[in-house]
Amino acid sequence: EPEVTQTPSHQVTQMGQEVILRCVPISNHLYFYWYRQILGQKVEFLVSFYNNEISEKSEIFDDQFSVERPDGSNFTLKIRSTKLEDSAMYFCASSTQTSLSTDTQYFGPGTRLTVL
Amino acid sequence: AQSVTQLGSHVSVSEGALVLLRCNYSSSVPPYLFWYVQYPNQGLQLLLKYTTGATLVKGINGFEAEFKKSETSFHLTKPSAHMSDAAEYFCAVSVAAGNKLTFGGGTRVLVKP
């Protein structure tokens, strides 16, 4: 069964450093998403991406964040200058061309980011 | 804006007993509703979803949920808990196909032998 994959599974970085989290969505999917879950808190939406552009972003997704689909298979989340409060589990998700009855987001296993 | 409330952050059930996880939502438009499960060290896996049509939705692993518009609820049930059901369960709402998911806080289920 096709699945969303994410690398790395764990990332430890120093405050102020740039990190890139990588995701490989399911191959025929067209919508891509990033969510994050700070320990003990809700899963929160960050950004959605369709047709090579951001379709929606949350207030969390400020200028420190960016997304890219560099090569038609990978989908990346970049944090330019990490802060302590960026420590969280980051989930990538993808979904097919949407219709009223087949909109399911498939999630990857997550990348745990720790900012020291 | 939509929101989801899950009553009870932790639920403990005996093996073979009914599992009932509560979810209430708020949405200004007809919602799409989802239940996801997260096993330890894994991603979120879809259990079931409601988009339109029949309000009683059956999912994987014997789970089902009923959409009750009048109560703005989408509670998840399973008649008989199994040890393998120990996990965290998330209710989520979306207001359109392809739109973001808004999650509840999650309910961690512990199954006692």
Coordinates of N, CA and C in Angstrom, one line a residue:
Chain A
E1 N 0.8 -1.2 0.0 CA 0.0 0.0 0.0 C 0.9 1.3 0.0
P2 N 0.6 2.2 -0.9 CA 1.4 3.4 -0.9 C 1.3 4.2 0.4
E3 N 2.4 4.8 0.8 CA 2.4 5.6 2.0 C 3.3 6.8 1.9
V4 N 3.0 7.8 2.8 CA 3.8 9.0 2.9 C 5.0 8.7 3.7
T5 N 6.2 9.1 3.3 CA 7.4 8.9 4.1 C 8.0 10.3 4.4
Q6 N 8.7 10.3 5.6 CA 9.3 11.5 6.0 C 10.7 11.2 6.5
T7 N 11.6 12.1 6.2 CA 13.0 12.0 6.8 C 13.5 13.4 7.2
P8 N 14.3 13.4 8.3 CA 14.6 12.3 9.1 C 13.5 12.0 10.1
S9 N 13.6 11.0 10.9 CA 12.6 10.7 11.9 C 12.9 11.6 13.1
H10 N 14.1 11.9 13.4 CA 14.5 12.8 14.5 C 15.5 13.8 14.0
Q11 N 15.4 15.0 14.4 CA 16.3 16.1 14.0 C 16.5 16.9 15.3
V12 N 17.8 17.0 15.6 CA 18.2 17.9 16.8 C 19.0 19.0 16.2
T13 N 18.7 20.3 16.6 CA 19.4 21.4 16.0 C 19.6 22.5 17.1
Q14 N 20.5 23.4 16.8 CA 20.7 24.5 17.7 C 19.8 25.7 17.3
M15 N 19.4 26.4 18.3 CA 18.5 27.6 18.1 C 19.2 28.5 17.1
G16 N 18.5 29.0 16.1 CA 19.0 29.9 15.1 C 19.5 29.2 13.8
Q17 N 19.6 27.9 13.9 CA 20.0 27.1 12.7 C 18.8 26.9 11.8
E18 N 19.1 26.6 10.5 CA 18.1 26.3 9.5 C 17.9 24.8 9.5
V19 N 16.7 24.3 9.4 CA 16.4 22.9 9.2 C 15.5 22.7 8.0
I20 N 15.6 21.6 7.3 CA 14.8 21.2 6.2 C 14.2 19.8 6.6
L21 N 12.9 19.8 6.6 CA 12.2 18.5 6.8 C 11.7 18.0 5.5
R22 N 11.9 16.7 5.2 CA 11.6 16.2 3.9 C 10.4 15.2 4.0
C23 N 9.6 15.2 2.9 CA 8.5 14.3 2.8 C 8.4 13.8 1.4
V24 N 8.0 12.6 1.2 CA 7.7 12.1 -0.1 C 6.2 11.7 -0.1
P25 N 5.4 12.5 -0.7 CA 3.9 12.2 -0.7 C 3.6 10.9 -1.5
I26 N 2.4 10.5 -1.5 CA 2.0 9.4 -2.3 C 2.0 9.9 -3.8
S27 N 2.4 9.0 -4.7 CA 2.8 9.5 -6.0 C 1.7 10.2 -6.8
N28 N 0.5 9.8 -6.8 CA -0.5 10.4 -7.6 C -1.3 11.5 -6.9
H29 N -0.8 11.9 -5.7 CA -1.5 12.9 -4.9 C -1.1 14.3 -5.4
L30 N -2.1 15.2 -5.2 CA -1.9 16.6 -5.7 C -1.9 17.6 -4.7
Y31 N -2.5 17.3 -3.5 CA -2.5 18.3 -2.4 C -1.5 17.8 -1.3
F32 N -0.8 18.8 -0.7 CA 0.2 18.5 0.2 C 0.0 19.4 1.4
Y33 N 0.4 18.9 2.6 CA 0.1 19.6 3.8 C 1.3 19.4 4.8
W34 N 1.5 20.4 5.7 CA 2.3 20.2 6.9 C 1.5 20.5 8.1
Y35 N 1.6 19.7 9.1 CA 1.0 19.9 10.4 C 2.1 19.8 11.5
R36 N 1.9 20.3 12.7 CA 2.8 20.0 13.7 C 2.0 19.8 15.0
Q37 N 2.7 19.1 15.9 CA 2.1 18.8 17.2 C 3.2 19.0 18.3
I38 N 3.1 20.1 19.0 CA 3.9 20.4 20.1 C 3.5 19.4 21.2
L39 N 4.5 18.9 22.0 CA 4.2 17.8 23.0 C 3.1 18.3 23.9
G40 N 2.1 17.4 24.0 CA 1.0 17.6 24.9 C -0.1 18.5 24.3
Q41 N 0.1 19.0 23.1 CA -0.9 19.9 22.5 C -1.6 19.3 21.3
K42 N -2.5 20.0 20.7 CA -3.2 19.5 19.5 C -2.3 19.5 18.3
V43 N -2.7 18.6 17.4 CA -2.2 18.7 16.0 C -2.7 20.0 15.3
E44 N -1.7 20.8 14.9 CA -2.1 22.1 14.3 C -1.7 22.1 12.8
F45 N -2.6 22.7 12.0 CA -2.3 22.9 10.6 C -1.3 24.0 10.4
L46 N -0.3 23.8 9.5 CA 0.6 24.8 9.2 C 0.3 25.4 7.8
V47 N 0.3 24.5 6.8 CA 0.2 25.0 5.4 C -0.3 23.9 4.5
S48 N -1.0 24.3 3.4 CA -1.4 23.4 2.3 C -0.8 23.9 1.0
F49 N -0.6 23.0 0.1 CA 0.2 23.3 -1.1 C -0.5 22.6 -2.3
Y50 N -0.8 23.3 -3.3 CA -1.4 22.7 -4.5 C -1.0 23.4 -5.7
N51 N -0.7 22.7 -6.8 CA -0.3 23.3 -8.1 C 0.9 24.2 -7.9
N52 N 1.8 23.8 -7.1 CA 3.1 24.5 -6.9 C 3.0 25.9 -6.2
E53 N 1.9 26.0 -5.5 CA 1.8 27.2 -4.7 C 1.0 26.9 -3.4
I54 N 1.3 27.8 -2.4 CA 0.6 27.7 -1.1 C -0.9 28.0 -1.4
S55 N -1.8 27.1 -0.9 CA -3.2 27.4 -1.0 C -3.8 27.9 0.2
E56 N -3.2 27.6 1.4 CA -3.7 28.1 2.7 C -2.5 28.0 3.7
K57 N -2.4 29.0 4.6 CA -1.5 28.9 5.6 C -2.1 29.4 6.9
S58 N -1.6 28.9 8.0 CA -2.0 29.3 9.3 C -1.2 30.5 9.8
E59 N -1.6 31.1 10.9 CA -0.9 32.2 11.5 C 0.5 31.8 12.1
I60 N 0.6 30.5 12.3 CA 1.9 29.9 12.7 C 2.9 30.0 11.6
F61 N 2.5 29.9 10.4 CA 3.4 29.8 9.2 C 3.8 31.2 8.9
D62 N 4.8 31.7 9.6 CA 5.3 33.1 9.3 C 6.5 33.0 8.4
D63 N 7.2 34.2 8.3 CA 8.2 34.3 7.3 C 9.4 33.3 7.6
Q64 N 9.5 32.7 8.7 CA 10.5 31.8 9.1 C 10.3 30.4 8.4
F65 N 9.1 30.2 7.9 CA 8.8 28.9 7.3 C 8.6 29.1 5.8
S66 N 9.0 28.0 5.1 CA 8.7 28.0 3.6 C 8.6 26.5 3.2
V67 N 7.9 26.4 2.1 CA 7.7 25.0 1.6 C 8.0 25.0 0.1
E68 N 8.4 23.8 -0.3 CA 8.9 23.7 -1.7 C 8.6 22.3 -2.2
R69 N 8.4 22.2 -3.5 CA 8.3 20.9 -4.1 C 9.4 20.9 -5.2
P70 N 10.6 20.6 -4.8 CA 11.7 20.9 -5.7 C 11.8 20.0 -6.9
D71 N 11.3 18.8 -6.9 CA 11.6 17.9 -8.0 C 10.4 17.0 -8.4
G72 N 9.2 17.3 -8.0 CA 8.1 16.6 -8.4 C 7.8 15.3 -7.6
S73 N 8.7 15.0 -6.6 CA 8.4 13.9 -5.7 C 8.6 14.3 -4.3
N74 N 9.6 15.1 -3.9 CA 9.7 15.6 -2.5 C 8.9 16.8 -2.3
F75 N 8.6 17.0 -1.0 CA 7.9 18.1 -0.5 C 8.6 18.5 0.8
T76 N 9.1 19.7 0.8 CA 10.0 20.1 2.0 C 9.4 21.2 2.8
L77 N 9.7 21.2 4.1 CA 9.4 22.3 5.0 C 10.7 22.9 5.5
K78 N 11.0 24.1 5.3 CA 12.2 24.8 5.8 C 11.9 25.7 6.9
I79 N 12.6 25.7 7.9 CA 12.5 26.7 9.0 C 13.9 27.4 9.0
R80 N 13.8 28.7 8.7 CA 15.1 29.4 8.4 C 15.9 29.6 9.7
S81 N 15.4 30.0 10.8 CA 16.1 30.3 12.0 C 15.3 29.7 13.1
T82 N 15.6 28.5 13.6 CA 14.8 27.8 14.5 C 14.8 28.5 15.9
K83 N 13.6 28.4 16.5 CA 13.4 28.9 17.9 C 13.1 27.7 18.8
L84 N 13.3 27.9 20.1 CA 13.0 26.8 21.0 C 11.6 26.3 20.8
E85 N 10.7 27.2 20.6 CA 9.2 26.9 20.5 C 8.9 26.1 19.2
D86 N 9.8 26.0 18.3 CA 9.6 25.2 17.1 C 9.7 23.7 17.4
S87 N 10.2 23.3 18.6 CA 10.3 21.9 18.9 C 8.9 21.3 18.9
A88 N 8.8 20.2 18.1 CA 7.5 19.6 17.9 C 7.7 18.4 17.0
M89 N 6.6 17.6 16.8 CA 6.5 16.6 15.8 C 5.9 17.2 14.6
Y90 N 6.5 17.1 13.5 CA 6.0 17.7 12.2 C 5.5 16.5 11.3
F91 N 4.3 16.7 10.9 CA 3.6 15.6 10.0 C 3.4 16.2 8.7
C92 N 3.7 15.4 7.7 CA 3.4 15.7 6.3 C 2.2 14.9 5.9
A93 N 1.3 15.4 5.1 CA 0.2 14.7 4.6 C -0.1 15.0 3.1
S94 N -0.7 14.1 2.4 CA -1.1 14.3 1.1 C -2.5 13.7 0.8
S95 N -3.1 14.3 -0.3 CA -4.4 13.8 -0.7 C -4.5 13.8 -2.2
T96 N -5.5 13.1 -2.7 CA -5.7 13.0 -4.1 C -6.4 14.2 -4.6
Q97 N -6.6 14.3 -5.9 CA -7.5 15.3 -6.5 C -8.8 15.1 -5.8
T98 N -9.3 16.2 -5.2 CA -10.4 16.1 -4.3 C -11.8 16.0 -5.1
S99 N -12.6 15.3 -4.4 CA -14.0 15.2 -4.8 C -14.8 15.2 -3.5
L100 N -16.1 15.3 -3.6 CA -16.9 15.3 -2.4 C -16.8 14.0 -1.6
S101 N -16.5 12.9 -2.2 CA -16.5 11.7 -1.5 C -15.2 11.0 -1.3
T102 N -14.1 11.6 -1.8 CA -12.8 10.9 -1.7 C -11.7 11.8 -1.2
D103 N -12.0 12.7 -0.2 CA -11.0 13.6 0.3 C -10.4 13.0 1.6
T104 N -9.4 12.3 1.5 CA -8.7 11.7 2.7 C -7.3 12.2 2.7
Q105 N -6.8 12.7 3.8 CA -5.4 13.1 3.9 C -4.7 11.9 4.5
Y106 N -3.6 11.5 3.9 CA -2.8 10.4 4.4 C -1.5 11.0 5.0
F107 N -1.2 10.6 6.2 CA -0.2 11.2 7.0 C 1.1 10.3 7.0
G108 N 2.2 11.0 7.0 CA 3.5 10.3 7.3 C 3.7 10.1 8.7
P109 N 4.8 9.4 9.1 CA 5.1 9.0 10.5 C 5.6 10.2 11.3
G110 N 6.0 11.3 10.7 CA 6.4 12.5 11.4 C 7.9 12.6 11.6
T111 N 8.4 13.8 11.8 CA 9.7 14.1 12.1 C 9.7 14.8 13.5
R112 N 10.4 14.3 14.4 CA 10.5 15.0 15.7 C 11.7 15.9 15.7
L113 N 11.3 17.2 15.8 CA 12.3 18.3 15.8 C 12.6 18.8 17.2
T114 N 13.8 18.7 17.6 CA 14.2 19.3 18.9 C 15.2 20.4 18.7
V115 N 14.8 21.6 19.3 CA 15.7 22.8 19.1 C 16.3 23.0 20.5
L116 N 17.6 23.1 20.5 CA 18.3 23.3 21.8 C 18.8 24.7 22.0
Chain B
A1 N -14.9 29.9 11.6 CA -13.8 28.9 11.8 C -14.4 27.7 12.5
Q2 N -13.7 26.6 12.2 CA -14.2 25.3 12.8 C -13.4 25.0 14.0
S3 N -14.0 24.1 14.9 CA -13.2 23.6 16.1 C -13.7 22.3 16.5
V4 N -13.0 21.6 17.2 CA -13.3 20.2 17.7 C -13.0 20.1 19.1
T5 N -13.9 19.5 19.9 CA -13.6 19.2 21.3 C -13.8 17.7 21.5
Q6 N -12.8 17.1 22.1 CA -12.8 15.7 22.5 C -12.9 15.6 24.0
L7 N -14.0 15.0 24.5 CA -14.1 14.9 26.0 C -13.3 13.8 26.5
G8 N -12.4 14.1 27.4 CA -11.6 13.0 28.0 C -10.3 12.9 27.3
S9 N -9.2 13.2 27.9 CA -7.9 13.1 27.3 C -7.4 11.6 27.4
H10 N -7.9 10.9 28.4 CA -7.5 9.5 28.7 C -8.8 8.7 29.0
V11 N -8.9 7.6 28.4 CA -10.0 6.6 28.6 C -9.4 5.2 28.9
S12 N -9.9 4.6 29.9 CA -9.4 3.3 30.2 C -10.6 2.3 30.1
V13 N -10.4 1.2 29.3 CA -11.5 0.3 29.2 C -10.9 -1.1 29.4
S14 N -11.8 -2.0 29.8 CA -11.4 -3.4 29.9 C -11.5 -4.1 28.5
E15 N -10.6 -5.1 28.3 CA -10.7 -5.9 27.1 C -12.1 -6.5 27.0
G16 N -12.7 -6.3 25.8 CA -14.1 -6.9 25.6 C -15.2 -5.9 25.9
A17 N -14.8 -4.8 26.5 CA -15.9 -3.7 26.9 C -16.0 -2.8 25.7
L18 N -17.1 -2.0 25.8 CA -17.4 -1.0 24.8 C -16.4 0.1 24.9
V19 N -16.0 0.6 23.7 CA -15.2 1.8 23.6 C -16.1 2.9 23.1
L20 N -16.1 4.0 23.8 CA -16.8 5.2 23.4 C -15.9 6.4 23.5
L21 N -15.7 7.1 22.4 CA -14.8 8.3 22.4 C -15.7 9.4 21.9
R22 N -15.7 10.5 22.7 CA -16.7 11.6 22.3 C -16.0 12.7 21.5
C23 N -16.7 13.2 20.6 CA -16.2 14.3 19.7 C -17.4 15.2 19.4
N24 N -17.2 16.5 19.7 CA -18.2 17.5 19.3 C -17.4 18.5 18.5
Y25 N -18.1 19.0 17.5 CA -17.5 20.0 16.5 C -18.3 21.3 16.5
S26 N -17.6 22.2 15.9 CA -18.3 23.5 15.6 C -17.9 23.9 14.2
S27 N -18.9 24.2 13.4 CA -18.6 24.5 12.0 C -19.8 25.4 11.4
S28 N -19.4 26.4 10.7 CA -20.4 27.3 10.1 C -21.0 26.7 8.8
V29 N -20.4 25.6 8.3 CA -20.9 25.0 7.1 C -21.0 23.5 7.3
P30 N -21.7 22.7 6.5 CA -21.7 21.3 6.7 C -20.3 20.7 6.7
P31 N -20.0 20.0 7.8 CA -18.6 19.5 8.0 C -18.3 18.2 7.3
Y32 N -17.0 18.0 7.1 CA -16.5 16.7 6.8 C -15.8 16.3 8.1
L33 N -16.1 15.1 8.6 CA -15.6 14.7 9.9 C -14.8 13.4 9.8
F34 N -13.7 13.3 10.6 CA -12.7 12.2 10.5 C -12.4 11.8 11.9
W35 N -12.0 10.5 12.0 CA -11.3 9.9 13.1 C -10.0 9.3 12.6
Y36 N -9.0 9.7 13.3 CA -7.6 9.2 13.0 C -7.1 8.5 14.3
V37 N -6.3 7.5 14.1 CA -5.7 6.8 15.2 C -4.1 6.9 15.0
Q38 N -3.5 7.0 16.2 CA -2.0 7.1 16.2 C -1.5 6.1 17.1
Y39 N -0.8 5.1 16.6 CA -0.1 4.1 17.4 C 1.2 4.6 17.8
P40 N 1.8 4.1 18.9 CA 3.1 4.7 19.3 C 4.2 4.7 18.2
N41 N 4.8 5.8 18.1 CA 5.9 6.0 17.1 C 5.4 5.8 15.6
Q42 N 4.2 6.1 15.4 CA 3.7 6.0 14.0 C 2.9 7.3 13.7
G43 N 2.6 7.4 12.4 CA 1.8 8.5 11.9 C 0.3 8.4 12.2
L44 N -0.5 9.3 11.7 CA -1.9 9.3 11.9 C -2.5 8.4 10.8
Q45 N -3.3 7.5 11.2 CA -4.0 6.6 10.2 C -5.5 6.8 10.3
L46 N -6.1 6.9 9.1 CA -7.5 7.2 9.0 C -8.3 6.0 9.5
L47 N -9.2 6.2 10.5 CA -10.1 5.1 10.9 C -11.4 5.1 10.1
L48 N -12.0 6.3 9.9 CA -13.2 6.5 9.2 C -13.5 8.0 8.9
K49 N -14.4 8.2 8.0 CA -14.8 9.6 7.7 C -16.2 9.7 7.4
Y50 N -16.8 10.9 7.6 CA -18.1 11.2 7.1 C -18.0 12.4 6.2
T51 N -18.6 12.3 5.0 CA -18.6 13.5 4.1 C -20.1 13.8 3.8
T52 N -20.8 12.9 3.2 CA -22.2 13.1 3.0 C -22.9 11.8 3.0
G53 N -24.2 11.8 3.0 CA -24.9 10.5 2.9 C -25.2 9.9 4.3
A54 N -25.1 8.6 4.4 CA -25.4 7.8 5.6 C -24.7 8.4 6.8
T55 N -25.4 8.6 7.9 CA -24.8 9.2 9.0 C -24.1 8.3 9.9
L56 N -24.3 7.0 9.8 CA -23.6 6.0 10.5 C -22.4 5.4 9.6
V57 N -21.2 5.7 10.0 CA -20.1 5.4 9.2 C -19.3 4.2 9.8
K58 N -19.0 3.3 9.0 CA -18.1 2.1 9.5 C -16.7 2.3 9.0
G59 N -15.8 2.0 9.9 CA -14.4 2.1 9.6 C -13.6 0.8 9.7
I60 N -12.3 1.0 9.8 CA -11.5 -0.2 10.0 C -11.5 -0.7 11.4
N61 N -11.0 -1.9 11.6 CA -10.8 -2.5 13.0 C -12.1 -2.5 13.8
G62 N -13.3 -2.5 13.2 CA -14.5 -2.7 13.9 C -15.1 -1.4 14.5
F63 N -14.5 -0.2 14.2 CA -14.9 1.0 14.7 C -16.1 1.6 13.8
E64 N -16.9 2.4 14.5 CA -17.9 3.1 13.7 C -18.2 4.4 14.4
A65 N -18.8 5.3 13.7 CA -19.1 6.6 14.3 C -20.4 7.1 13.6
E66 N -21.2 7.9 14.4 CA -22.4 8.4 13.9 C -22.4 9.9 13.9
F67 N -22.7 10.5 12.8 CA -22.8 12.0 12.7 C -24.2 12.4 13.1
K68 N -24.3 13.2 14.1 CA -25.6 13.7 14.6 C -25.5 15.3 14.5
K69 N -26.2 15.7 13.5 CA -26.1 17.2 13.2 C -26.7 18.0 14.4
S70 N -27.9 17.5 14.9 CA -28.6 18.2 16.0 C -27.7 18.4 17.2
E71 N -26.8 17.4 17.4 CA -26.0 17.4 18.6 C -24.6 17.9 18.3
T72 N -24.3 18.2 17.1 CA -23.0 18.5 16.6 C -21.9 17.6 17.1
S73 N -22.3 16.3 17.0 CA -21.4 15.2 17.5 C -21.0 14.2 16.5
F74 N -19.9 13.6 16.7 CA -19.4 12.5 15.8 C -18.6 11.5 16.7
H75 N -19.3 10.9 17.6 CA -18.7 10.0 18.6 C -18.3 8.6 18.0
L76 N -17.2 8.1 18.4 CA -16.6 6.9 17.9 C -16.8 5.8 18.9
T77 N -17.3 4.6 18.3 CA -17.5 3.5 19.2 C -17.0 2.2 18.6
K78 N -16.7 1.3 19.5 CA -16.4 -0.1 19.1 C -17.0 -1.0 20.2
P79 N -17.8 -2.0 19.8 CA -18.5 -2.8 20.7 C -17.6 -3.6 21.7
S80 N -16.4 -4.0 21.3 CA -15.6 -4.9 22.1 C -14.1 -4.5 22.0
A81 N -13.6 -3.9 23.0 CA -12.2 -3.5 22.9 C -11.2 -4.7 22.9
H82 N -10.1 -4.4 22.1 CA -9.1 -5.4 22.0 C -7.8 -4.7 22.5
M83 N -6.9 -5.5 22.9 CA -5.6 -4.9 23.4 C -4.9 -4.1 22.4
S84 N -5.1 -4.5 21.1 CA -4.4 -3.7 20.0 C -5.1 -2.4 19.8
D85 N -6.2 -2.1 20.4 CA -6.8 -0.8 20.3 C -6.2 0.3 21.1
A86 N -5.2 -0.1 21.9 CA -4.5 0.9 22.8 C -3.7 1.9 21.8
A87 N -4.1 3.1 21.9 CA -3.5 4.1 21.0 C -4.1 5.5 21.3
E88 N -3.7 6.5 20.5 CA -4.4 7.8 20.7 C -5.3 8.1 19.5
Y89 N -6.4 8.6 19.8 CA -7.5 8.8 18.8 C -7.8 10.3 18.6
F90 N -7.8 10.7 17.4 CA -8.0 12.1 17.1 C -9.3 12.3 16.2
C91 N -10.1 13.2 16.6 CA -11.3 13.6 15.8 C -10.9 14.9 15.1
A92 N -11.3 15.0 13.8 CA -10.9 16.2 13.0 C -12.1 16.6 12.2
V93 N -12.1 17.9 11.8 CA -13.2 18.5 11.0 C -12.5 19.2 9.9
S94 N -13.2 19.2 8.7 CA -12.8 20.0 7.6 C -14.0 20.6 7.0
V95 N -13.9 21.8 6.4 CA -15.1 22.4 5.9 C -15.3 22.3 4.4
A96 N -14.3 21.7 3.7 CA -14.4 21.5 2.2 C -13.4 20.5 1.8
A97 N -13.6 19.8 0.7 CA -12.7 18.9 0.2 C -11.4 19.6 -0.1
G98 N -10.3 19.0 0.4 CA -9.0 19.6 0.1 C -8.6 20.6 1.2
N99 N -9.5 20.9 2.0 CA -9.2 22.0 3.0 C -8.4 21.4 4.2
K100 N -7.9 22.3 5.0 CA -7.1 21.8 6.2 C -8.0 21.0 7.2
L101 N -7.4 20.2 8.0 CA -8.0 19.5 9.0 C -7.8 20.3 10.3
T102 N -8.9 20.4 11.1 CA -8.8 21.0 12.5 C -9.0 19.8 13.4
F103 N -8.0 19.6 14.3 CA -8.0 18.4 15.2 C -8.5 18.8 16.6
G104 N -9.1 17.8 17.2 CA -9.3 17.8 18.6 C -8.0 17.5 19.4
G105 N -8.1 17.6 20.7 CA -6.9 17.4 21.5 C -6.5 15.9 21.6
G106 N -7.3 15.0 21.2 CA -6.9 13.6 21.2 C -7.4 12.9 22.5
T107 N -7.6 11.6 22.4 CA -8.0 10.8 23.5 C -7.1 9.5 23.5
R108 N -6.4 9.4 24.6 CA -5.5 8.2 24.7 C -6.3 7.1 25.3
V109 N -6.3 5.9 24.6 CA -7.1 4.8 25.1 C -6.1 3.7 25.7
L110 N -6.4 3.3 26.9 CA -5.7 2.2 27.6 C -6.7 1.1 27.7
V111 N -6.2 -0.1 27.3 CA -7.0 -1.3 27.4 C -6.5 -2.2 28.4
K112 N -7.3 -2.5 29.4 CA -6.8 -3.4 30.5 C -7.2 -4.8 30.2
P113 N -6.4 -5.8 30.5 CA -6.7 -7.2 30.3 C -7.7 -7.7 31.3

